C-alpha positions as MATLAB code, in Angstrom:
seq = 'XXXXXXXXXXXXXXXXXXXXXXXXXXXXXXXXXXXXXXXXXXXXXXXXXXXXXXXXXXXXXXXXXXXXXXXXXXXXXXXXXXXXXXXXXXXXXXXXXXXXXXXXXXXXXXXXXXXXXXXXXXXXXXXXXXXXXXXXXXXXXXXXXXXXXXXXXXXXXXXXXXXXXXXXXXXXXXXXXXXXXXXXXXXXXXXXXXXXXXXXXXXXXXXXXXXXXXXXXXXXXXXXXX';
ca = [
       0.307  -17.856   12.999;
       3.449  -17.681   14.245;
       4.941  -15.045   11.313;
       1.748  -12.888   11.815;
       2.131  -12.536   15.606;
       5.826  -12.471   15.848;
       4.774   -9.231   13.214;
       2.113   -8.072   15.656;
       4.726   -7.882   17.884;
       7.883   -5.953   16.172;
       4.684   -3.471   15.050;
       3.869   -2.466   18.931;
       7.755   -1.287   18.877;
       8.571   -0.001   15.909;
       8.770    3.991   15.242;
       6.222    5.089   13.560;
       3.060    4.103   10.454;
       4.040    0.493    9.844;
       3.225    0.446    6.293;
       2.956   -3.618    4.513;
       6.189   -3.637    1.714;
       5.329   -2.997   -1.936;
       6.314   -5.508   -4.479;
       7.368   -3.937   -7.342;
       6.310   -6.323  -10.417;
       8.189   -6.236  -14.020;
       6.429   -8.164  -16.562;
       7.994  -10.494  -18.137;
       7.902  -13.078  -20.917;
       7.082  -16.435  -18.740;
       3.816  -16.598  -18.135;
       3.438  -18.527  -15.078;
       5.710  -14.809  -13.401;
       3.038  -13.210  -15.059;
       0.173  -14.754  -13.988;
       1.461  -14.384  -10.239;
       1.886  -10.943  -10.980;
      -1.187  -10.500  -11.835;
      -3.162  -11.579   -8.648;
      -1.912   -9.199   -6.038;
      -3.454   -7.408   -3.905;
      -3.513   -3.857   -4.231;
      -1.877   -2.010   -1.742;
      -4.315    0.193   -0.419;
      -5.708   -3.795    0.225;
      -3.204   -4.192    1.822;
      -2.536   -1.909    4.492;
      -6.372   -2.440    5.383;
      -5.206   -6.112    5.872;
      -2.634   -5.255    8.475;
      -5.529   -4.012   10.834;
      -6.083   -7.747   11.183;
      -5.728   -9.807   14.077;
      -3.374  -12.945   12.748;
      -6.911  -15.203   13.405;
      -8.977  -12.541   11.377;
      -5.444  -12.114    8.337;
      -5.736  -16.176    8.166;
      -9.090  -16.444    7.588;
     -10.427  -14.168    5.247;
      -7.385  -15.068    2.946;
      -8.359  -18.941    3.267;
     -12.290  -17.664    2.918;
     -12.018  -15.360   -0.164;
      -8.988  -16.257   -1.856;
      -8.365  -19.894   -1.090;
     -12.228  -20.278   -0.820;
     -12.465  -22.844    2.177;
     -15.650  -24.208    4.360;
     -16.120  -23.087    7.156;
     -15.406  -25.991    9.224;
     -11.685  -26.377    7.188;
     -11.394  -22.877    8.606;
     -11.930  -24.749   11.912;
      -9.978  -27.045   11.304;
      -6.774  -25.352   10.774;
      -7.235  -22.050   13.352;
      -8.413  -25.132   16.309;
     -11.794  -24.028   16.757;
     -15.003  -24.193   15.942;
     -16.999  -23.711   12.830;
     -19.529  -21.730   13.917;
     -16.426  -19.619   15.658;
     -15.531  -19.623   12.293;
     -18.324  -17.260   11.807;
     -17.661  -15.586   14.386;
     -14.071  -14.910   13.372;
     -14.360  -14.207    9.005;
     -17.129  -11.601   10.632;
     -15.011   -9.228   12.119;
     -12.936   -9.470    9.627;
     -14.863   -8.455    7.293;
     -16.095   -5.241    9.046;
     -12.907   -3.967    9.461;
     -12.052   -4.417    5.710;
     -15.187   -2.604    5.219;
     -16.680   -2.795    1.559;
     -13.993   -1.527   -0.378;
     -13.586   -2.681   -3.534;
     -10.844   -3.510   -5.692;
     -11.608   -1.761   -8.493;
      -9.557    1.332   -9.268;
      -9.218    3.700  -12.076;
      -7.996    2.712  -15.625;
      -4.095    1.544  -15.923;
      -4.369    4.023  -18.421;
      -5.167    6.694  -16.182;
      -3.444    5.750  -13.012;
      -0.521    6.660  -15.307;
      -1.861    9.589  -16.422;
      -2.152   11.038  -12.739;
       1.262    9.774  -11.850;
       3.628   11.175  -14.625;
       1.509   14.947  -13.464;
       2.395   13.898   -9.501;
       5.923   12.409  -11.043;
       6.557   16.108  -12.675;
       4.886   17.901   -9.297;
       7.482   16.101   -7.989;
      10.568   16.709  -10.535;
       9.746   20.691  -10.427;
       9.128   20.772   -6.512;
       5.064   22.075   -7.892;
       3.099   20.886   -6.217;
       0.307   22.856   -5.708;
      -0.091   22.262   -9.497;
      -1.118   18.916   -8.663;
      -3.275   19.507   -5.880;
      -6.961   18.374   -8.021;
      -5.857   15.353   -7.638;
      -5.579   15.201   -4.282;
      -9.694   14.761   -2.039;
     -10.248   17.041    0.337;
      -9.494   15.470    2.783;
      -6.712   12.711    2.203;
      -3.772   10.747    3.845;
      -0.639   10.389    3.755;
       1.446    7.558    5.409;
       5.011    7.287    5.362;
       7.406    4.796    6.593;
      10.676    5.088    7.515;
      10.698    2.415   10.031;
      12.950    5.186   11.798;
      15.838    4.778    9.665;
      15.285    7.368    7.060;
      13.396   10.976    8.619;
      10.069   11.285    7.383;
       6.420   12.375    8.948;
       5.990    9.946   12.071;
       2.721   10.808   12.523;
      -0.423    9.694    9.540;
      -1.463   14.030    7.902;
      -4.567   14.632    6.854;
      -6.834   17.177    4.427;
      -5.346   18.696    0.893;
      -3.524   21.331    3.293;
      -1.512   19.411    5.330;
      -1.191   17.306    2.271;
       0.238   19.451    0.136;
       2.227   21.116    2.464;
       4.148   18.253    2.795;
       4.985   16.774    0.435;
       5.767   19.896   -1.542;
       8.609   20.187    1.424;
       9.494   15.871    0.449;
      10.224   16.990   -3.155;
      13.284   20.451   -2.099;
      14.322   18.735    0.610;
      14.604   14.617    0.103;
      13.908   14.276   -3.753;
      16.899   16.428   -4.673;
      19.550   14.886   -7.076;
      17.039   11.495   -6.950;
      14.491   10.757  -10.381;
      11.029    9.523  -10.592;
      10.273    6.497  -12.418;
       5.957    5.230  -12.591;
       6.225    1.412  -12.027;
       3.568   -1.202  -11.271;
       3.254   -1.870   -7.462;
       1.223   -4.148   -6.471;
      -1.052   -3.767   -9.521;
      -1.642   -0.443   -9.805;
      -0.042    2.686  -10.986;
       2.775    4.100   -8.195;
       5.870    5.646   -8.094;
       9.920    4.687   -7.623;
      12.357    6.535   -6.786;
      15.995    6.721   -6.726;
      19.487    7.723   -6.251;
      22.429    6.184   -7.860;
      20.685    3.444   -9.300;
      18.941    2.886   -5.191;
      15.367    2.326   -5.289;
      15.234    5.233   -1.661;
      11.433    5.257   -1.853;
       8.222    4.281   -3.529;
       4.683    6.120   -3.969;
       1.732    4.248   -3.893;
      -2.026    5.469   -4.003;
      -5.430    4.785   -3.225;
      -7.826    5.982   -5.405;
     -11.278    6.963   -5.910;
     -12.363    6.256   -8.703;
     -15.464    8.141   -8.726;
     -13.832   11.296   -8.087;
     -10.913   10.412  -10.530;
      -8.603   11.526   -7.280;
      -6.370   10.599   -4.310;
      -7.718    9.200   -1.179;
      -4.748    8.165    0.097;
      -0.977    8.474   -0.433;
       1.605    5.491    0.843;
       5.281    6.526    0.987;
       7.316    3.677    2.158;
      10.689    4.550    2.635;
      12.149    2.567    5.433;
      15.777    0.607    3.844;
      14.386   -2.601    4.474;
      11.640   -2.465    2.524;
      12.938   -1.634   -0.457;
      15.410   -4.824   -0.934;
      14.629   -5.117   -4.796;
      16.639   -4.063   -7.728;
      15.612   -0.821   -9.465;
      13.599   -1.358  -13.588;
];
């Protein structure tokens, strides 16, 4: 609770859009490590959880992830069982009915490889078919790396922005498909150092990208490249 409240205050003074730190997964032969990593929430789901107030997030996780009873949640939150139900109800409304069901891994990888080729060759027009008409682009530079401060909406505007990124910021860098929060994303490196991460929210019915999350804040890219 203290950590969530402190984090919320930091976000109020944050420059631009605040996005959660992406979790780059490097599966190995250790069964326990692989089990823990395979239980990661998708990145788009993590973004949605940032809309919850501290008590709402705690109630949501305790109920949906750990299966605690409302009486137990109420004890933890130091409130009544009735109020615990109200807190959870508000959280579920904010989270909406988004399903964790996604595109197949093979299809994600295929689309990501197309996206990487487009970035590498400055041909973003070649992947416009992957974007929904109302696609959103959110970037997090933390005020340390120049990027779009506001969320960009609409295919035409998003394509223009990504084209600019590929020409201005992608020169001398390489991109690799990687598993990030249990979905395929893109890790951008320069001189073996991670400089950016792309995560995506997919529309499984239309097989298009609903949202693009671009994290370039160096404080959120502290892991070693794969």
